[in-house]
């Protein structure tokens, strides 16, 4: 006679090993249905992975091995992707029909860590089982290929009368960057129209396929690229990265005002370089001040998604092309970044289920 508890089942499944499956995410909450009748197990489980069918087979084999009395398993897998809401918009669908949500990572001030945050968020979302793409919209200063450890060039193919670009992929994130298309010694001397052309091409000519989130790593400020982006595609929303100090907050306000003016919802504020914990003494230093991100999010009635400390490993992860959330999965900072990515997905869901008139009231009028 077969008997087992939910936790015995989870513990058994945690022994599966597959490169697209993070067993740490398996918890009792992953079980959606659990019934045992006449040595038959009816199990429905929610899983974050792209290789659902392979994972399903591995799970079945594992359970059969671990529970000899088990005669039959009816296993249903609910994938993460199916529960991710989509931003419904006719114009977006005409340009990128397979992409559910588009999110810009922006800042007013340069060097606050947008690219670092964008890359780590993208990898964090992918680790949680979402299908993720990343557009490096910083045409003059692309940093995504370096941060994702890629020196490859994307392949192209002819489709009807146009050329399609196949995005590159690192750590389960599909991406495109001008840095992967041009020689890194060649100066980027492109002017306005060519720059906006490149941004548009990244949306229209890249074969993104089906994505839950397409993230844009923007250059600093509120210039041509930002404008082209918001005019080309109705974004699901923008995330604003700031450091805690006043000069950065002033620019964050400007960035927020710009997005609000062009009707792009701001999904939240992320404070980067929030503090530094000395590894030898454990003492906390507020290098750029403290509380700025939370202050500005209250002032601007925008959700605060979290604060990321200064950590040399975050910088190294960027320089070495191995994002912290992937390279050091057990670090506290990784947990912070994962948590921010989950808060962001909550905000996306709220936006997607809120009628746009309500959002405008929520944001208030900045005139
Ligand atoms: N939390 C952090 N801890 C340590 N180093 C960080 C952190 N965030 C960013 N950095 C480092 O700070 C530098 C600037 O970061 P990044 O390039 O991501 O900023 P940016 O806002 O994208 O810059 P730009 O405006 O030039 O595009 C990089 O060297 C990066 O590795
Ligand atoms: Mg950048």
Coordinates of C-alpha atoms and ligand atoms in Angstrom, one line a residue:
X1 CA 0.0 0.0 0.0
X2 CA 1.5 3.3 -1.1
X3 CA 1.6 6.2 1.4
X4 CA 3.5 9.4 1.4
X5 CA 3.3 12.9 2.7
X6 CA 3.6 16.1 0.6
X7 CA 7.0 16.8 2.1
X8 CA 8.3 13.3 1.3
X9 CA 7.2 13.9 -2.3
X10 CA 9.0 17.3 -2.4
X11 CA 12.1 15.9 -0.8
X12 CA 12.2 13.1 -3.4
X13 CA 11.8 15.6 -6.3
X14 CA 14.5 17.8 -4.9
X15 CA 17.0 15.1 -6.0
X16 CA 16.3 15.7 -9.6
X17 CA 19.2 17.3 -11.5
X18 CA 18.6 19.2 -14.7
X19 CA 20.4 22.3 -15.9
X20 CA 17.1 24.2 -16.5
X21 CA 15.6 23.3 -13.1
X22 CA 16.4 24.9 -9.8
X23 CA 15.3 22.5 -7.1
X24 CA 15.6 25.2 -4.4
X25 CA 12.4 26.7 -5.8
X26 CA 10.5 23.5 -5.0
X27 CA 8.5 23.9 -1.8
X28 CA 5.3 22.6 -0.3
X29 CA 3.5 25.5 -2.0
X30 CA 4.6 24.1 -5.4
X31 CA 2.1 21.3 -4.9
X32 CA -1.3 22.3 -6.4
X33 CA -3.0 18.9 -6.1
X34 CA -2.2 15.9 -4.1
X35 CA -4.3 12.8 -3.8
X36 CA -3.5 9.1 -3.1
X37 CA -6.0 6.4 -4.0
X38 CA -5.3 2.7 -4.4
X39 CA -1.5 3.3 -4.8
X40 CA -2.2 5.9 -7.5
X41 CA -0.7 9.3 -7.0
X42 CA -2.5 12.3 -8.5
X43 CA 0.0 15.1 -8.4
X44 CA -0.1 18.6 -9.8
X45 CA 3.0 20.7 -9.3
X46 CA 4.0 24.1 -10.4
X47 CA 7.4 24.2 -11.9
X48 CA 9.7 27.0 -13.1
X49 CA 11.6 25.6 -16.1
X50 CA 11.7 25.8 -19.8
X51 CA 12.1 22.0 -20.3
X52 CA 8.8 21.1 -18.7
X53 CA 8.5 17.8 -20.6
X54 CA 12.0 16.6 -19.6
X55 CA 11.5 17.7 -16.0
X56 CA 8.2 15.8 -16.0
X57 CA 9.9 12.6 -17.1
X58 CA 12.7 13.0 -14.5
X59 CA 10.1 13.5 -11.8
X60 CA 8.1 10.4 -12.7
X61 CA 11.3 8.3 -12.8
X62 CA 12.4 9.7 -9.4
X63 CA 9.1 9.1 -7.7
X64 CA 9.0 5.5 -9.1
X65 CA 12.5 4.9 -7.8
X66 CA 11.8 6.4 -4.3
X67 CA 8.4 4.9 -3.7
X68 CA 8.4 1.2 -4.7
X69 CA 4.7 0.7 -3.7
X70 CA 3.6 3.4 -6.1
X71 CA 1.7 1.8 -9.0
X72 CA 0.6 4.7 -11.0
X73 CA 1.4 8.5 -11.2
X74 CA -0.8 11.0 -12.8
X75 CA 1.5 14.0 -13.0
X76 CA 0.4 17.4 -14.2
X77 CA 2.9 20.2 -14.5
X78 CA 1.7 23.8 -14.3
X79 CA 4.4 26.0 -15.8
X80 CA 5.3 29.4 -14.5
X81 CA 5.0 31.0 -17.9
X82 CA 1.3 30.1 -18.1
X83 CA 0.7 32.2 -14.9
X84 CA 2.5 35.3 -16.1
X85 CA 0.1 38.0 -17.2
X86 CA 0.4 39.8 -20.5
X87 CA 0.3 43.5 -21.2
X88 CA -2.6 43.7 -23.7
X89 CA -2.0 46.3 -26.3
X90 CA -2.8 46.2 -30.1
X91 CA 0.3 48.3 -31.1
X92 CA 2.6 46.1 -29.0
X93 CA 1.1 43.0 -30.5
X94 CA 1.6 44.2 -34.0
X95 CA 5.3 44.7 -33.4
X96 CA 6.2 41.9 -31.0
X97 CA 3.3 39.5 -30.9
X98 CA 5.1 36.9 -28.8
X99 CA 6.3 39.2 -26.1
X100 CA 4.0 39.5 -23.1
X101 CA 5.7 42.4 -21.3
X102 CA 8.2 45.1 -22.0
X103 CA 10.1 46.8 -19.2
X104 CA 12.6 49.6 -19.4
X105 CA 15.3 49.9 -16.8
X106 CA 16.1 53.6 -16.6
X107 CA 17.8 56.3 -14.5
X108 CA 18.3 60.0 -14.7
X109 CA 22.0 59.9 -13.7
X110 CA 24.6 57.8 -15.4
X111 CA 26.6 55.1 -13.7
X112 CA 24.1 54.3 -11.0
X113 CA 24.1 50.6 -12.0
X114 CA 21.2 50.3 -14.6
X115 CA 23.0 47.8 -16.7
X116 CA 24.1 45.8 -13.7
X117 CA 20.5 45.8 -12.4
X118 CA 19.0 45.0 -15.8
X119 CA 21.3 42.1 -16.4
X120 CA 20.8 40.6 -12.9
X121 CA 17.0 41.1 -13.0
X122 CA 16.9 39.4 -16.4
X123 CA 18.8 36.4 -15.1
X124 CA 16.8 36.4 -11.9
X125 CA 13.5 36.3 -13.8
X126 CA 14.9 33.5 -16.0
X127 CA 16.0 31.5 -13.0
X128 CA 12.5 31.7 -11.7
X129 CA 11.4 30.1 -14.9
X130 CA 10.3 33.0 -17.0
X131 CA 11.2 33.4 -20.7
X132 CA 13.3 36.5 -20.8
X133 CA 14.9 38.8 -23.4
X134 CA 17.2 41.8 -22.9
X135 CA 17.7 44.6 -25.3
X136 CA 20.8 46.7 -24.8
X137 CA 19.4 50.1 -25.7
X138 CA 22.6 51.9 -24.8
X139 CA 23.8 52.3 -28.4
X140 CA 26.7 54.5 -27.5
X141 CA 27.9 52.6 -24.5
X142 CA 26.7 49.0 -24.7
X143 CA 27.7 46.9 -21.7
X144 CA 25.3 43.9 -21.9
X145 CA 27.7 41.6 -23.9
X146 CA 30.5 42.1 -21.4
X147 CA 28.2 41.6 -18.4
X148 CA 26.7 38.4 -20.0
X149 CA 30.1 37.1 -20.9
X150 CA 29.4 36.9 -24.6
X151 CA 31.8 37.6 -27.5
X152 CA 29.6 35.9 -30.1
X153 CA 28.0 37.6 -33.0
X154 CA 24.3 37.0 -33.7
X155 CA 23.3 34.9 -36.8
X156 CA 20.9 36.3 -39.3
X157 CA 18.6 34.7 -41.8
X158 CA 16.4 35.8 -44.6
X159 CA 12.6 35.7 -43.9
X160 CA 10.4 36.7 -46.8
X161 CA 11.7 40.1 -47.8
X162 CA 13.6 41.0 -44.6
X163 CA 16.6 39.9 -42.7
X164 CA 15.9 38.5 -39.2
X165 CA 18.4 38.5 -36.4
X166 CA 18.6 35.5 -34.0
X167 CA 19.3 36.9 -30.5
X168 CA 22.3 35.6 -28.6
X169 CA 21.7 33.7 -25.3
X170 CA 23.5 33.6 -22.0
X171 CA 22.2 32.2 -18.7
X172 CA 18.8 31.5 -20.3
X173 CA 18.4 35.2 -21.3
X174 CA 18.1 36.0 -25.0
X175 CA 19.8 39.3 -25.8
X176 CA 20.8 41.7 -28.5
X177 CA 23.3 44.6 -28.3
X178 CA 25.1 46.9 -30.7
X179 CA 28.2 45.7 -28.9
X180 CA 27.7 42.2 -30.4
X181 CA 27.1 43.6 -33.9
X182 CA 30.1 45.9 -34.4
X183 CA 33.8 45.6 -33.9
X184 CA 34.6 46.8 -30.4
X185 CA 37.4 48.9 -31.6
X186 CA 35.2 50.8 -34.1
X187 CA 33.9 54.0 -32.5
X188 CA 30.2 54.3 -32.4
X189 CA 29.8 57.4 -34.5
X190 CA 26.1 56.9 -35.2
X191 CA 23.9 59.9 -35.2
X192 CA 20.3 60.3 -34.1
X193 CA 18.4 58.7 -37.0
X194 CA 20.7 55.7 -37.1
X195 CA 20.5 55.2 -33.4
X196 CA 16.7 55.3 -33.4
X197 CA 16.9 52.9 -36.4
X198 CA 18.9 50.5 -34.4
X199 CA 16.5 50.6 -31.4
X200 CA 13.6 50.0 -33.7
X201 CA 15.4 47.1 -35.5
X202 CA 16.1 45.5 -32.1
X203 CA 12.3 45.3 -31.6
X204 CA 11.1 44.5 -35.1
X205 CA 13.9 42.5 -36.8
X206 CA 15.1 40.3 -33.9
X207 CA 13.4 36.9 -33.7
X208 CA 12.4 37.1 -30.1
X209 CA 9.9 34.3 -30.3
X210 CA 7.8 33.8 -27.1
X211 CA 8.9 35.9 -24.1
X212 CA 7.3 36.7 -20.8
X213 CA 9.5 39.7 -20.2
X214 CA 11.6 41.8 -22.6
X215 CA 13.9 44.1 -20.6
X216 CA 15.5 47.3 -22.0
X217 CA 18.7 48.5 -20.5
X218 CA 18.6 52.2 -21.3
X219 CA 21.3 54.8 -21.5
X220 CA 21.2 57.4 -18.7
X221 CA 18.9 60.4 -18.9
X222 CA 15.9 61.3 -21.0
X223 CA 17.2 61.6 -24.5
X224 CA 16.5 60.4 -28.1
X225 CA 16.8 56.7 -27.3
X226 CA 14.2 56.9 -24.5
X227 CA 11.9 58.9 -26.8
X228 CA 12.3 56.5 -29.7
X229 CA 11.6 53.6 -27.4
X230 CA 8.4 55.0 -25.9
X231 CA 7.2 56.1 -29.3
X232 CA 7.8 52.8 -31.0
X233 CA 6.2 50.5 -28.4
X234 CA 3.8 50.9 -25.6
X235 CA 5.9 49.7 -22.7
X236 CA 4.3 47.7 -19.8
X237 CA 6.3 49.9 -17.6
X238 CA 9.6 51.4 -16.5
X239 CA 11.8 50.7 -13.5
X240 CA 14.0 53.6 -12.2
X241 CA 17.4 52.9 -10.7
X242 CA 18.9 55.4 -8.3
X243 CA 21.5 55.7 -5.7
X244 CA 20.5 57.1 -2.3
X245 CA 22.2 60.5 -2.7
X246 CA 20.4 63.7 -3.6
X247 CA 22.1 64.3 -7.0
X248 CA 20.9 60.9 -8.2
X249 CA 17.4 61.4 -6.7
X250 CA 17.0 64.7 -8.6
X251 CA 17.6 62.9 -11.8
X252 CA 15.4 60.0 -10.9
X253 CA 12.5 62.5 -10.4
X254 CA 13.2 63.8 -13.9
X255 CA 13.2 60.3 -15.4
X256 CA 10.0 59.5 -13.6
X257 CA 8.4 62.7 -14.8
X258 CA 9.3 61.9 -18.4
X259 CA 7.8 58.4 -18.3
X260 CA 4.6 59.7 -16.6
X261 CA 4.3 62.4 -19.3
X262 CA 4.4 59.8 -22.1
X263 CA 2.0 57.5 -20.2
X264 CA 4.5 54.8 -19.3
X265 CA 3.7 53.5 -15.9
X266 CA 6.6 53.5 -13.5
X267 CA 6.6 50.0 -11.9
X268 CA 9.0 50.9 -9.1
X269 CA 12.2 52.4 -7.8
X270 CA 15.3 50.3 -7.2
X271 CA 17.9 51.8 -5.0
X272 CA 21.4 50.6 -5.9
X273 CA 24.6 51.0 -3.9
X274 CA 22.4 51.4 -0.8
X275 CA 25.1 50.5 1.7
X276 CA 28.3 48.6 2.1
X277 CA 29.0 45.9 4.7
X278 CA 32.7 45.6 5.4
X279 CA 33.6 41.9 5.0
X280 CA 36.2 42.0 7.8
X281 CA 34.1 43.8 10.6
X282 CA 30.6 43.4 9.3
X283 CA 30.1 47.1 9.9
X284 CA 27.5 48.8 7.7
X285 CA 28.6 52.0 5.8
X286 CA 26.0 54.2 4.1
X287 CA 28.4 55.4 1.4
X288 CA 25.9 57.4 -0.6
X289 CA 23.6 58.2 2.3
X290 CA 20.6 56.2 3.2
X291 CA 16.9 56.0 2.7
X292 CA 16.8 58.1 -0.5
X293 CA 15.1 55.5 -2.6
X294 CA 12.4 54.9 -0.1
X295 CA 11.9 58.6 0.4
X296 CA 11.5 59.3 -3.3
X297 CA 9.2 56.4 -3.9
X298 CA 6.9 57.7 -1.1
X299 CA 7.1 61.2 -2.6
X300 CA 6.3 60.0 -6.1
X301 CA 3.8 57.4 -5.0
X302 CA 5.7 54.7 -6.7
X303 CA 6.5 51.2 -5.2
X304 CA 9.9 50.7 -3.7
X305 CA 11.2 47.4 -5.1
X306 CA 14.3 47.2 -2.8
X307 CA 17.8 48.3 -2.1
X308 CA 21.0 46.6 -3.4
X309 CA 24.2 46.9 -1.4
X310 CA 27.6 47.8 -2.8
X311 CA 29.4 44.5 -3.1
X312 CA 32.6 44.0 -5.0
X313 CA 31.2 40.6 -6.2
X314 CA 28.4 42.4 -8.0
X315 CA 31.0 44.5 -9.8
X316 CA 33.2 41.4 -10.5
X317 CA 30.2 39.5 -11.8
X318 CA 29.7 42.3 -14.3
X319 CA 33.3 42.5 -15.4
X320 CA 33.7 38.8 -15.6
X321 CA 30.4 38.2 -17.5
X322 CA 29.0 36.0 -14.7
X323 CA 26.1 37.9 -13.2
X324 CA 26.0 37.6 -9.4
X325 CA 22.5 36.0 -9.3
X326 CA 23.9 33.1 -11.4
X327 CA 27.5 33.0 -10.2
X328 CA 26.9 33.1 -6.5
X329 CA 23.4 31.7 -6.0
X330 CA 23.6 31.4 -2.2
X331 CA 24.8 35.0 -1.5
X332 CA 22.5 37.4 0.5
X333 CA 22.9 39.9 -2.4
X334 CA 21.5 37.3 -4.8
X335 CA 18.5 36.8 -2.6
X336 CA 18.0 40.5 -2.5
X337 CA 18.1 40.7 -6.3
X338 CA 15.8 37.7 -6.7
X339 CA 13.3 39.3 -4.2
X340 CA 13.4 42.6 -6.3
X341 CA 12.7 40.6 -9.5
X342 CA 9.7 39.0 -7.8
X343 CA 8.4 42.3 -6.5
X344 CA 8.7 43.6 -10.1
X345 CA 6.6 40.8 -11.4
X346 CA 4.0 41.5 -8.8
X347 CA 3.9 45.1 -10.1
X348 CA 3.6 43.9 -13.7
X349 CA 0.7 41.7 -12.7
X350 CA -1.0 44.6 -10.9
X351 CA -0.5 46.9 -14.0
X352 CA -1.8 44.3 -16.3
X353 CA -5.0 43.8 -14.3
X354 CA -5.6 47.5 -13.6
X355 CA -7.5 49.6 -16.1
X356 CA -5.3 52.5 -17.4
X357 CA -7.6 55.2 -16.0
X358 CA -7.0 53.9 -12.5
X359 CA -3.3 53.9 -13.0
X360 CA -3.3 57.6 -13.9
X361 CA -5.2 58.4 -10.7
X362 CA -2.8 56.2 -8.8
X363 CA 0.2 58.1 -10.1
X364 CA -1.3 61.6 -9.7
X365 CA -0.7 64.5 -12.0
X366 CA 2.8 66.0 -12.0
X367 CA 1.9 69.3 -13.7
Ligands
LIG1 N1 25.7 47.1 -6.2 C1 26.9 47.3 -6.8 N2 28.0 46.9 -6.1 C2 29.2 47.0 -6.7 N3 29.5 47.5 -7.9 C3 28.4 47.9 -8.6 C4 27.0 47.8 -8.1 N4 26.2 48.3 -9.0 C5 26.9 48.7 -10.1 N5 28.3 48.5 -9.8 C6 29.4 48.8 -10.7 O1 29.3 50.2 -11.0 C7 29.7 50.5 -12.3 C8 28.5 51.1 -13.0 O2 27.5 50.2 -13.2 P1 26.6 50.1 -14.5 O3 27.5 50.1 -15.7 O4 25.7 49.0 -14.3 O5 25.8 51.5 -14.4 P2 24.9 52.2 -15.5 O6 23.9 53.0 -14.8 O7 24.4 51.2 -16.5 O8 25.9 53.1 -16.2 P3 25.7 54.0 -17.6 O9 24.8 55.1 -17.2 O10 27.0 54.3 -18.0 O11 24.9 53.1 -18.5 C9 30.1 49.1 -12.9 O12 31.4 49.0 -12.8 C10 29.4 48.1 -12.0 O13 30.0 46.9 -11.9
LIG2 MG1 24.6 51.1 -18.6

